[in-house]
CSV table of C-alpha atoms and ligand atoms in Angstrom, one decimal:
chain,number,residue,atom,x,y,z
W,1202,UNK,CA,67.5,92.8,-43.3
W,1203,UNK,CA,66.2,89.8,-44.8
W,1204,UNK,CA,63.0,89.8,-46.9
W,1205,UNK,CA,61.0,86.7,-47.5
W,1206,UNK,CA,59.5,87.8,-51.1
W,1207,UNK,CA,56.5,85.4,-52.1
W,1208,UNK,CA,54.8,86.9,-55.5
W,1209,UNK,CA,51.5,84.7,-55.6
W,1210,UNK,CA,48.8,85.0,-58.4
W,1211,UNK,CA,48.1,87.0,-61.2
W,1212,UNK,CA,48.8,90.2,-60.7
W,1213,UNK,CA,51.2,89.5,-57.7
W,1214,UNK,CA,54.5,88.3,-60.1
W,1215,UNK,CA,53.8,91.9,-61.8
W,1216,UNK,CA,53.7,93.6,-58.8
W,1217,UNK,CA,56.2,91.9,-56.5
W,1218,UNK,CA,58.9,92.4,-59.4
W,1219,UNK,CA,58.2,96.8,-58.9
W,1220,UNK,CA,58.1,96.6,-54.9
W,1221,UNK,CA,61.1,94.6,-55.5
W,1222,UNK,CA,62.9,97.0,-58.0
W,1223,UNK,CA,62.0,99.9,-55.4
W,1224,UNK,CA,63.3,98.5,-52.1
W,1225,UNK,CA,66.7,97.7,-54.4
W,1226,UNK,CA,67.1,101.4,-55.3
W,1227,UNK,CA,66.1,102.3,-51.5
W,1228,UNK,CA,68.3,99.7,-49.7
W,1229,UNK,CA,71.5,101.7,-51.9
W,1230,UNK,CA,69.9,105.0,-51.1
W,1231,UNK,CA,69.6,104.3,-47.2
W,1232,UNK,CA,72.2,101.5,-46.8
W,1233,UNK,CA,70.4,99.0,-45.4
W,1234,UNK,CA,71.3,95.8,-47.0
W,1235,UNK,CA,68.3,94.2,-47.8
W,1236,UNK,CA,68.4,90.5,-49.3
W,1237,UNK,CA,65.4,89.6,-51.1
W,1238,UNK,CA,64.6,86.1,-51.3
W,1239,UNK,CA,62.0,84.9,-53.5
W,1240,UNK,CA,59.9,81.5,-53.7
W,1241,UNK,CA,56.9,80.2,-55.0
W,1242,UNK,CA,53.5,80.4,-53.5
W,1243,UNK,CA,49.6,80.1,-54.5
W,1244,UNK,CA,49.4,78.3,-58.0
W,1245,UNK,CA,52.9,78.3,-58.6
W,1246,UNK,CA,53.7,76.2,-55.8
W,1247,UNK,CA,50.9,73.7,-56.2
W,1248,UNK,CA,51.8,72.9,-59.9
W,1249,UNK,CA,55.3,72.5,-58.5
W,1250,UNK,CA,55.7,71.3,-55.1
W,1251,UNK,CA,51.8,69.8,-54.9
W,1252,UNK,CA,51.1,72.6,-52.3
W,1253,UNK,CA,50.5,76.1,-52.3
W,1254,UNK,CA,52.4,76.8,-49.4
W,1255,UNK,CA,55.6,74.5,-49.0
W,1256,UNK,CA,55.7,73.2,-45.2
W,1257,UNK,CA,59.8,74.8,-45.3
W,1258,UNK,CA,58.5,78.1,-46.3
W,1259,UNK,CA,57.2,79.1,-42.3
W,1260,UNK,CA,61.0,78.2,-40.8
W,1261,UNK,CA,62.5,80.0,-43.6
W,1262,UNK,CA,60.2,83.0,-43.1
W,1263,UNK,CA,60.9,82.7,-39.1
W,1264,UNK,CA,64.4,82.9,-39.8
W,1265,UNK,CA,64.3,86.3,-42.1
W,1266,UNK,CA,63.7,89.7,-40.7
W,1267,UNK,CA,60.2,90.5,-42.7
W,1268,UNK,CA,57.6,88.8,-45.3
W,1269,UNK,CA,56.6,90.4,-48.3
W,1270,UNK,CA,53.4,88.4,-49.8
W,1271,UNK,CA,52.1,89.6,-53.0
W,1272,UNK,CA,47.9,88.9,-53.6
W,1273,UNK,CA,47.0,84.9,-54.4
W,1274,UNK,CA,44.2,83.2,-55.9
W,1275,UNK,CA,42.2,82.7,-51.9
W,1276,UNK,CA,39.1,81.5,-53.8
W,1277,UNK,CA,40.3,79.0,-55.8
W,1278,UNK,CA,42.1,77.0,-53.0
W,1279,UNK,CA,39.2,74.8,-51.2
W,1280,UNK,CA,40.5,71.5,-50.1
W,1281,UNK,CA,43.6,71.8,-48.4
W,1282,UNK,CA,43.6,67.9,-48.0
W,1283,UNK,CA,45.2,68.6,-52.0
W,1284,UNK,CA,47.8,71.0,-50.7
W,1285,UNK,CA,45.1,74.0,-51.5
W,1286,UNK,CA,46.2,76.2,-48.8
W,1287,UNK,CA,45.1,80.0,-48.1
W,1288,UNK,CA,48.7,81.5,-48.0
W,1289,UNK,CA,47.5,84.7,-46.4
W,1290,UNK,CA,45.5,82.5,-43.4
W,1291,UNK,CA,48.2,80.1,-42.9
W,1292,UNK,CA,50.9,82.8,-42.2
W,1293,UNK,CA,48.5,85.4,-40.3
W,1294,UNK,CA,47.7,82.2,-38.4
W,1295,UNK,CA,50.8,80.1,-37.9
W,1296,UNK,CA,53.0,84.0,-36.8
W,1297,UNK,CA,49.8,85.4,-34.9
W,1298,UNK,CA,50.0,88.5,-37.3
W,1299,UNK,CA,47.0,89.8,-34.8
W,1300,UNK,CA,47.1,93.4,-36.2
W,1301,UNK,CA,45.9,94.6,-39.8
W,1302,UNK,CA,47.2,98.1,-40.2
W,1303,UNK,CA,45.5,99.7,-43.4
W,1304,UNK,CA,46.5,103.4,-44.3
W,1305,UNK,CA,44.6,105.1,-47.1
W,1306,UNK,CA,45.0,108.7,-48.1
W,1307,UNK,CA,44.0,111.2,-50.9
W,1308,UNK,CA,47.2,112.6,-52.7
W,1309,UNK,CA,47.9,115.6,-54.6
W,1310,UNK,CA,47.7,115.8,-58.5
W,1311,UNK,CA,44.4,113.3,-57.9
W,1312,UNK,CA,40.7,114.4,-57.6
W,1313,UNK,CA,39.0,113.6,-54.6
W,1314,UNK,CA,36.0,111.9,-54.5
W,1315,UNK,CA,35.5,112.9,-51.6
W,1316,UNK,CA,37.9,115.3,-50.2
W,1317,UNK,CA,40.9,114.8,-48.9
W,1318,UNK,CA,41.9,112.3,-46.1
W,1319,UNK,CA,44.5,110.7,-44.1
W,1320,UNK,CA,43.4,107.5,-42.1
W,1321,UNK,CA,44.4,103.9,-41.3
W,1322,UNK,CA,42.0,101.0,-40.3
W,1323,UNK,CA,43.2,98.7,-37.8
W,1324,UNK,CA,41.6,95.1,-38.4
W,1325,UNK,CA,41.6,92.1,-35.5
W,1326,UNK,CA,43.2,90.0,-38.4
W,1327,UNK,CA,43.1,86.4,-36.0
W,1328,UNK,CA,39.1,85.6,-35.1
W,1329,UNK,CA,36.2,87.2,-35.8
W,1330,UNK,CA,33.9,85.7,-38.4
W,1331,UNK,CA,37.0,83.9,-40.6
W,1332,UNK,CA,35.9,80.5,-39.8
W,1333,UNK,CA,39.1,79.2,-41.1
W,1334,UNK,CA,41.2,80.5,-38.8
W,1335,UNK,CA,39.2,81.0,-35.8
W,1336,UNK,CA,39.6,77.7,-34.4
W,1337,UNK,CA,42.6,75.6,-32.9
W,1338,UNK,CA,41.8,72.7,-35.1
W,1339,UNK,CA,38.6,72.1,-38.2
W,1340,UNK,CA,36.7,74.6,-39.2
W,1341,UNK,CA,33.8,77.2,-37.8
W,1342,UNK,CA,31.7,76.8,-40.8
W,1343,UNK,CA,29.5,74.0,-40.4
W,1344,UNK,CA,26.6,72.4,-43.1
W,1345,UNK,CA,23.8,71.3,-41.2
W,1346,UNK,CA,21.9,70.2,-43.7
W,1347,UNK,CA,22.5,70.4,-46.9
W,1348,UNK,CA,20.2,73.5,-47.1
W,1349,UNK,CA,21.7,74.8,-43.3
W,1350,UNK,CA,24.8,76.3,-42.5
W,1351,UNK,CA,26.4,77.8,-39.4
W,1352,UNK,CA,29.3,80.1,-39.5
W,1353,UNK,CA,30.6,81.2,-35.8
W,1354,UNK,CA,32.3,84.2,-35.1
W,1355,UNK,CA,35.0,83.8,-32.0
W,1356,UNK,CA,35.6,87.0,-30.2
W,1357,UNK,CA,38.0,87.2,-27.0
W,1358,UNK,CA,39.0,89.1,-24.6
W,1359,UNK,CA,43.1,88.7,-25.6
W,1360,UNK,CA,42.5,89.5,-29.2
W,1361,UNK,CA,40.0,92.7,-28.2
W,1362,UNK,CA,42.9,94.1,-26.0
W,1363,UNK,CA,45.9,93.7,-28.2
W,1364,UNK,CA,44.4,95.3,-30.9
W,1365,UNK,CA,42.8,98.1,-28.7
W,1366,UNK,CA,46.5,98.8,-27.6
W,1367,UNK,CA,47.8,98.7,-31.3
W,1368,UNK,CA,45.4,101.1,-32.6
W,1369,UNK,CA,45.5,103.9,-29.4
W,1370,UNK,CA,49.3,103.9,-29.8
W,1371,UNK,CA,48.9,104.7,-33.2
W,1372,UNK,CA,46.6,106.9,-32.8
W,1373,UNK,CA,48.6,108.6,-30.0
W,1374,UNK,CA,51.6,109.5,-32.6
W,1375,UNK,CA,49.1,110.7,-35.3
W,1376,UNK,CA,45.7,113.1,-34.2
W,1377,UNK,CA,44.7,111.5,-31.3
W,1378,UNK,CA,41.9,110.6,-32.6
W,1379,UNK,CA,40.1,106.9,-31.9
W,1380,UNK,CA,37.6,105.6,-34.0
W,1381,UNK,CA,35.9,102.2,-32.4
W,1382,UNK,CA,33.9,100.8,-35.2
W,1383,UNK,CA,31.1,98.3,-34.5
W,1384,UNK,CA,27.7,96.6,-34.3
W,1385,UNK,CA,27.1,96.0,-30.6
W,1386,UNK,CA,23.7,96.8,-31.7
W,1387,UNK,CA,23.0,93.6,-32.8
W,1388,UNK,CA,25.8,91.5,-32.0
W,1389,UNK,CA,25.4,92.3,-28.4
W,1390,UNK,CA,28.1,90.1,-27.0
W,1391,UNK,CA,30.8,89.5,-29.3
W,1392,UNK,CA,31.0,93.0,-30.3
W,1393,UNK,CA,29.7,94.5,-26.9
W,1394,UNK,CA,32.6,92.7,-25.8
W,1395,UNK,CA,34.8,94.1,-28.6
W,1396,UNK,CA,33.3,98.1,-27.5
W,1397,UNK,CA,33.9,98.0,-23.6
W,1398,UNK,CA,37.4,95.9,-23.9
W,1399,UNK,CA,38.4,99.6,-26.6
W,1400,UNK,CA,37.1,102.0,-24.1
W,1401,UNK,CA,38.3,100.0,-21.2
W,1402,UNK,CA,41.9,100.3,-23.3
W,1403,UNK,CA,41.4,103.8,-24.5
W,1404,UNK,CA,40.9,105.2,-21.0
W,1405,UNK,CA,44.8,104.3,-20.8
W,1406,UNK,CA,46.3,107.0,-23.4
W,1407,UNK,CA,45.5,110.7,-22.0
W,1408,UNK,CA,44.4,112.9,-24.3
W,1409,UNK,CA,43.0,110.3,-26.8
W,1410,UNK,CA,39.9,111.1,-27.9
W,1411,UNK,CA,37.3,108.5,-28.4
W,1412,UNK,CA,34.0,107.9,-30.8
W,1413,UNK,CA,32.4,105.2,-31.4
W,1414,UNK,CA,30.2,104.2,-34.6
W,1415,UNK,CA,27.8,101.2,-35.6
W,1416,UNK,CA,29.7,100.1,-38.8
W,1417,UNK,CA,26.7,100.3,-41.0
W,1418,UNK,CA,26.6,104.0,-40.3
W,1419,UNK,CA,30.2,103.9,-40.5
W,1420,UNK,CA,30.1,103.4,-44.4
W,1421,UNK,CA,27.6,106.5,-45.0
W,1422,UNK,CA,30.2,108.6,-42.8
W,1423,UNK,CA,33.5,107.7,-44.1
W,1424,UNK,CA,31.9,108.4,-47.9
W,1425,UNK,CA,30.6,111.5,-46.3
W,1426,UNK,CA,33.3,113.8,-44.6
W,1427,UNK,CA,36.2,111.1,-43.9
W,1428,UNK,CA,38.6,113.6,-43.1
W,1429,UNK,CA,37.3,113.1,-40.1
W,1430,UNK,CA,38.5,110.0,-39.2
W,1431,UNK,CA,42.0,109.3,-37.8
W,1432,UNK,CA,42.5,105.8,-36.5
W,1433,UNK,CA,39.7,103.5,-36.7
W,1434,UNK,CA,39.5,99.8,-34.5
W,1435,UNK,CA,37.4,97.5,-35.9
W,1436,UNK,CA,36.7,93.7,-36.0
W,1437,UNK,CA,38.4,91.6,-38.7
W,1438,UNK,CA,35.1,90.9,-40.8
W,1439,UNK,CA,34.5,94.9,-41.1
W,1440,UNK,CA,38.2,95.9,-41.0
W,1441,UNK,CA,38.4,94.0,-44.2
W,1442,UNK,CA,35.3,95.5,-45.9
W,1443,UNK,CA,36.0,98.9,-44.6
W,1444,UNK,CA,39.6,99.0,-45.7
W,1445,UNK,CA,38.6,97.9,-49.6
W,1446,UNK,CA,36.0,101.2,-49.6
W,1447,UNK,CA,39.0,103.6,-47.6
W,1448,UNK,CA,41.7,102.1,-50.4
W,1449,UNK,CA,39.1,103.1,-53.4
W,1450,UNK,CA,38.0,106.4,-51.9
W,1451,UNK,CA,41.5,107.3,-51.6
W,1452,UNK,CA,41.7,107.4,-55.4
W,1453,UNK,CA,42.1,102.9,-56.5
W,1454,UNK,CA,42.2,99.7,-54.9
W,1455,UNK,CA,45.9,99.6,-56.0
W,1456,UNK,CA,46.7,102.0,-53.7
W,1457,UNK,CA,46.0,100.0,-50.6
W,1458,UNK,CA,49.0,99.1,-48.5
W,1459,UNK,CA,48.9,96.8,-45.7
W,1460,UNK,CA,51.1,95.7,-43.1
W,1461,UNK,CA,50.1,92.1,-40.7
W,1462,UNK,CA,51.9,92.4,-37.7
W,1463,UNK,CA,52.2,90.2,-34.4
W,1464,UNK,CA,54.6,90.6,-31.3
W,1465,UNK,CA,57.8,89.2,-33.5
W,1466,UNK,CA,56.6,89.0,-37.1
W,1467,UNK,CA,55.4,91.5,-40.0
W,1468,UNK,CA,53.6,90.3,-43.8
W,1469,UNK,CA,53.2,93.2,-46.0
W,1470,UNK,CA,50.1,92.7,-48.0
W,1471,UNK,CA,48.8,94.0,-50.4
W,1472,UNK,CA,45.2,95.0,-49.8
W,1473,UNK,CA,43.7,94.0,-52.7
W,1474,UNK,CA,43.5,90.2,-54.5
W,1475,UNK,CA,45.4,88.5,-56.9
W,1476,UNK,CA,42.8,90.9,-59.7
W,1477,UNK,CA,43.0,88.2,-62.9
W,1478,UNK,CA,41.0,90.4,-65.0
W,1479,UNK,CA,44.1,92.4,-65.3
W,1480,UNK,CA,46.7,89.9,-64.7
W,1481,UNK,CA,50.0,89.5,-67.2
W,1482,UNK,CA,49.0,92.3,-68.8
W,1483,UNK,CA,50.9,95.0,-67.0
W,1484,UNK,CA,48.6,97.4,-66.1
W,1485,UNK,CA,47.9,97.0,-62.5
W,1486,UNK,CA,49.1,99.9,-59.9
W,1487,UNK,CA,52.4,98.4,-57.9
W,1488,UNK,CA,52.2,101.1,-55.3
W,1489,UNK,CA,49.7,98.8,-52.9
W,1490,UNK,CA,52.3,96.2,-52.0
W,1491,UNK,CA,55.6,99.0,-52.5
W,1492,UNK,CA,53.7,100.7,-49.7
W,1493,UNK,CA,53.1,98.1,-47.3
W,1494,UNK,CA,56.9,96.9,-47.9
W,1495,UNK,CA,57.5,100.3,-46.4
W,1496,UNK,CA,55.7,99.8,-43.7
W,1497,UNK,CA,57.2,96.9,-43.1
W,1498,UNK,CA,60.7,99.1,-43.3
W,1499,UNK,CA,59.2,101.0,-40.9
W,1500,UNK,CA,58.6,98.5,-38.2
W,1501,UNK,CA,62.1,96.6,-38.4
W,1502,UNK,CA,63.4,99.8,-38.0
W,1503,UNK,CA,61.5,100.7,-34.9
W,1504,UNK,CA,61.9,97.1,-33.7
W,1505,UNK,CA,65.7,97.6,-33.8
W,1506,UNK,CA,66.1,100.6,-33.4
W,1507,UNK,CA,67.6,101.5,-36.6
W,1508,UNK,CA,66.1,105.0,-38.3
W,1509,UNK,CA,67.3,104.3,-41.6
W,1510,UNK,CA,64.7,102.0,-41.9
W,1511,UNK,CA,62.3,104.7,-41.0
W,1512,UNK,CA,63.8,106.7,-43.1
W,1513,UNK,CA,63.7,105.1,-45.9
W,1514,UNK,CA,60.3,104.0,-45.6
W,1515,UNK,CA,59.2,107.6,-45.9
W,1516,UNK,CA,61.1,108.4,-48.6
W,1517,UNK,CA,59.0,105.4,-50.4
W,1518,UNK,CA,56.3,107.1,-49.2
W,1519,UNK,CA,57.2,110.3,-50.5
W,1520,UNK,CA,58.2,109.0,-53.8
W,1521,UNK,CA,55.0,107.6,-54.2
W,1522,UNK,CA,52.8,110.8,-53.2
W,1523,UNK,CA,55.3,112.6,-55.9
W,1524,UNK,CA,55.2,109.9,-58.7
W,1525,UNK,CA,51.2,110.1,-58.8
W,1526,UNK,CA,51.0,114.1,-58.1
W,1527,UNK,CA,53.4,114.1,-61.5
W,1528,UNK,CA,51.4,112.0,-63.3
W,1529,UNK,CA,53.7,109.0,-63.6
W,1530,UNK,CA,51.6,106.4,-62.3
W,1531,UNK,CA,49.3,103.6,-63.5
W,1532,UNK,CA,46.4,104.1,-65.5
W,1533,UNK,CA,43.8,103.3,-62.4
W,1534,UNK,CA,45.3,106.4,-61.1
W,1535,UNK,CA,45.2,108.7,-63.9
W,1536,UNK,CA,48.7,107.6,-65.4
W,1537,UNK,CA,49.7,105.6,-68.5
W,1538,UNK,CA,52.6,103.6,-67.2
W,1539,UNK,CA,52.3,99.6,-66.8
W,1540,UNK,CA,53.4,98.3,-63.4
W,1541,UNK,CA,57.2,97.9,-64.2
W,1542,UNK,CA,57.5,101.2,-65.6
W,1543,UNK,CA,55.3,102.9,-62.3
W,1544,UNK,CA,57.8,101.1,-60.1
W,1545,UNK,CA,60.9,102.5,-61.6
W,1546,UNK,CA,59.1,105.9,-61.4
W,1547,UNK,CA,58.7,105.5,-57.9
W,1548,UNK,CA,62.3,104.0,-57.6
W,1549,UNK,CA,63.7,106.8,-59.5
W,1550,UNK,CA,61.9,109.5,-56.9
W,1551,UNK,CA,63.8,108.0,-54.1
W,1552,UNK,CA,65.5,111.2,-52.5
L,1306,NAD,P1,40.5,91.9,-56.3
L,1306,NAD,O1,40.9,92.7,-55.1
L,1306,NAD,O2,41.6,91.0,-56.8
L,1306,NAD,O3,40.1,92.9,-57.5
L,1306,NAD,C1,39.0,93.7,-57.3
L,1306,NAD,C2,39.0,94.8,-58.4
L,1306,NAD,O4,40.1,95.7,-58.1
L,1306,NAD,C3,39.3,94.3,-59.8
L,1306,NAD,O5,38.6,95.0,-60.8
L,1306,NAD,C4,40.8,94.5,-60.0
L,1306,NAD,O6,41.2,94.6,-61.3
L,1306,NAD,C5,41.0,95.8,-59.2
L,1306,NAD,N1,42.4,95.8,-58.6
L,1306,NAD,C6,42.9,95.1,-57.6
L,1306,NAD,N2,44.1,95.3,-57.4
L,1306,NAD,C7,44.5,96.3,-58.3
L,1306,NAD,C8,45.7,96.9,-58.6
L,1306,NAD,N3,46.9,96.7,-57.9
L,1306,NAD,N4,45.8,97.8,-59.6
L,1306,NAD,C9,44.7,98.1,-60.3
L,1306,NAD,N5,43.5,97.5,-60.1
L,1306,NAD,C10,43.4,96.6,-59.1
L,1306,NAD,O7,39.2,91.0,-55.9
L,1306,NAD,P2,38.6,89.8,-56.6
L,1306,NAD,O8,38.7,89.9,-58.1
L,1306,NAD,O9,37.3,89.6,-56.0
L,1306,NAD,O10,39.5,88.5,-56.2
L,1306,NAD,C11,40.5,87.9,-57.0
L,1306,NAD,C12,41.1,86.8,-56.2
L,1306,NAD,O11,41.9,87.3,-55.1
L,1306,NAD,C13,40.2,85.8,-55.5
L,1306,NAD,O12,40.7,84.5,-55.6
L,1306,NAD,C14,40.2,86.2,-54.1
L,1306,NAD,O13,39.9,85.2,-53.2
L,1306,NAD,C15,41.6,86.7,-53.9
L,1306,NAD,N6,41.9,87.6,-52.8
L,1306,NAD,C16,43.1,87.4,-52.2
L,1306,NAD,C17,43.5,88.3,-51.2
L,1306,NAD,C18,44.9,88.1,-50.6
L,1306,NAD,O14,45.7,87.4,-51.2
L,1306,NAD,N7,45.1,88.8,-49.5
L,1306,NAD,C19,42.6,89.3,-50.8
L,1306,NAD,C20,41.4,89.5,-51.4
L,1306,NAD,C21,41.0,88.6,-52.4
């Protein structure tokens, strides 16, 4: 398996070296071969190749078998007429990455906030309200006036159904549980839309049970009891938002994995940004991007039908639950180790 590694900004470097470090130990552990090849994106790239993301890098990351993209610096790259390119956009975009899957879950050894839970948000990640990648060409946020602007939010039919499909299958080989997150209330089209084209999609899986709940709501619930919550299908605007809260709930923001996927290609992702208040300082929690790496192990491994993969994604996961339960973790999650030395934890937990 070949891995496209791009660190990005500030923290990502820091923890792109530990997810690295971790799928070494795991590809001896599980035989699988992995290849990591590394290039520069985000800041790096500009100050080297003029752009943040070379135009080579999308062939090169068709050609491998996964992308790992560690957090960049999204808000300080505006014009991309000066090669200021949002990474994350451009490959969600340019490899139709249509589904956001974002687990979060309590572990042992950690106090809950809020009691324990075990759920993952599943986030349209291709239109909704991100104006820069909602349209074919330009941009769907428009200045009026100088004191006016319009942002439009595309919603389809296409996008509502694949990622209806994505999230009931998940939800068929976890509790069966469906949780359609929305605000038909108000946006009576796009996301009325968005509700009948889930239930329409739900009806399909037998045994699946279905709720549905305004997303405002949704944030007093899932602070409220969300061990209630299974799979939740959501929009890409509230996915986003929602997932941030779920990943802190479930104990740090560094503990948000994520894994983009599309009908040939995967990006794991961190959830989180590039964080520069703690960047180069080794202190941020590695286990958000070693955890969507695994997911990413996960689905090559289904795709070719080769359980090692599988397996050695949950032994990642596994690793991971014991590594924080024992205490040898980062600091945001109760530890004292900096990000290098919480990898190698993790790596050395492999069983
Ligand atoms: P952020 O997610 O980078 O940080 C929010 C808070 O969480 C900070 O206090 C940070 O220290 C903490 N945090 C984040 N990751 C952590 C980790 N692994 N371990 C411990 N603590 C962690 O959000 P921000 O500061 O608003 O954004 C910084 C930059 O990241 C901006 O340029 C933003 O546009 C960009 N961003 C990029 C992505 C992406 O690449 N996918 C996503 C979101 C934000």
């Amino acid at each position: 398996m070949r891995i496209v590694v791009l660190p990005g900004d500030g923290i990502g470097p820091e923890i792109a070296a530990a997810t690295s470090h971790v799928l070494r130990a795991a590809s001896e552990q599980f035989q699988l071969g992995l290849m990591l090849d590394e290039h520069a994106v985000g800041h790096a790239s500009l100050a080297q190749f003029g752009t943040t993301v070379r135009p080579d890098l999308l062939e090169i990351v068709r050609a491998a078998d996964g992308l790992i993209l560690g957090p960049t610096a999204t808000f300080d790259f505006k014009d991309e007429a000066r090669g200021e390119i949002n990474p994350s956009r451009y490959f969600r975009k340019n490899l139709d990455l249509f589904a956001n899957i974002r687990p979060a879950r309590t572990y042992a050894g950690r106090p809950h906030r809020v009691g324990e839970f075990d759920l993952v948000v599943v986030r349209e990640n291709t239109e909704g309200f991100y104006a820069d990648r909602n349209m074919e060409e330009g941009n769907a946020e428009l200045k009026v006036t100088p004191d006016v602007v319009v942002s439009l939010r595309r919603i389809t039919r296409q996008c509502c159904e694949r990622i209806a499909r994505v999230a009931c299958e998940l939800a068929m080989v976890r509790r069966k549980h469906l949780t359609i997150v929305h605000k038909a209330n108000v946006l009576r089209m796009g996301d009325g839309l968005f509700l009948d084209i889930c239930r329409e999609i739900a009806l399909g899986y037998s045994g699946l049970v279905v709720e549905e709940v305004l997303v405002d709501a949704m944030m007093a619930h899932v602070v409220r009891e969300p061990r209630r919550f299974d799979v939740l299908v959501t929009t890409n605007m509230f996915g986003d938002i929602l997932s941030d809260l779920t990943a802190e709930l479930s104990g740090s923001l560094g503990l948000g994995g994520s894994l983009n996927r599309g009908a040939n290609y995967a990006m794991a992702q961190a959830a989180h940004g590039s964080a520069p208040d703690i960047a180069g300082q080794d202190v941020a929690n590695p286990v958000s991007l070693i955890l969507s790496a695994a997911l990413l192990l996960s689905w090559h491994g289904e795709r070719i039908g080769a359980p090692r993969f599988i397996s050695a994604a949950d032994a990642i996961e596994k690793a991971v639950a014991k590594a924080i339960a024992e205490g040898q973790a980062s600091r945001d999650v109760g530890g004292s180790l900096g990000t290098a030395a919480a990898g190698a934890a993790i790596a050395a937990r492999l069983t």
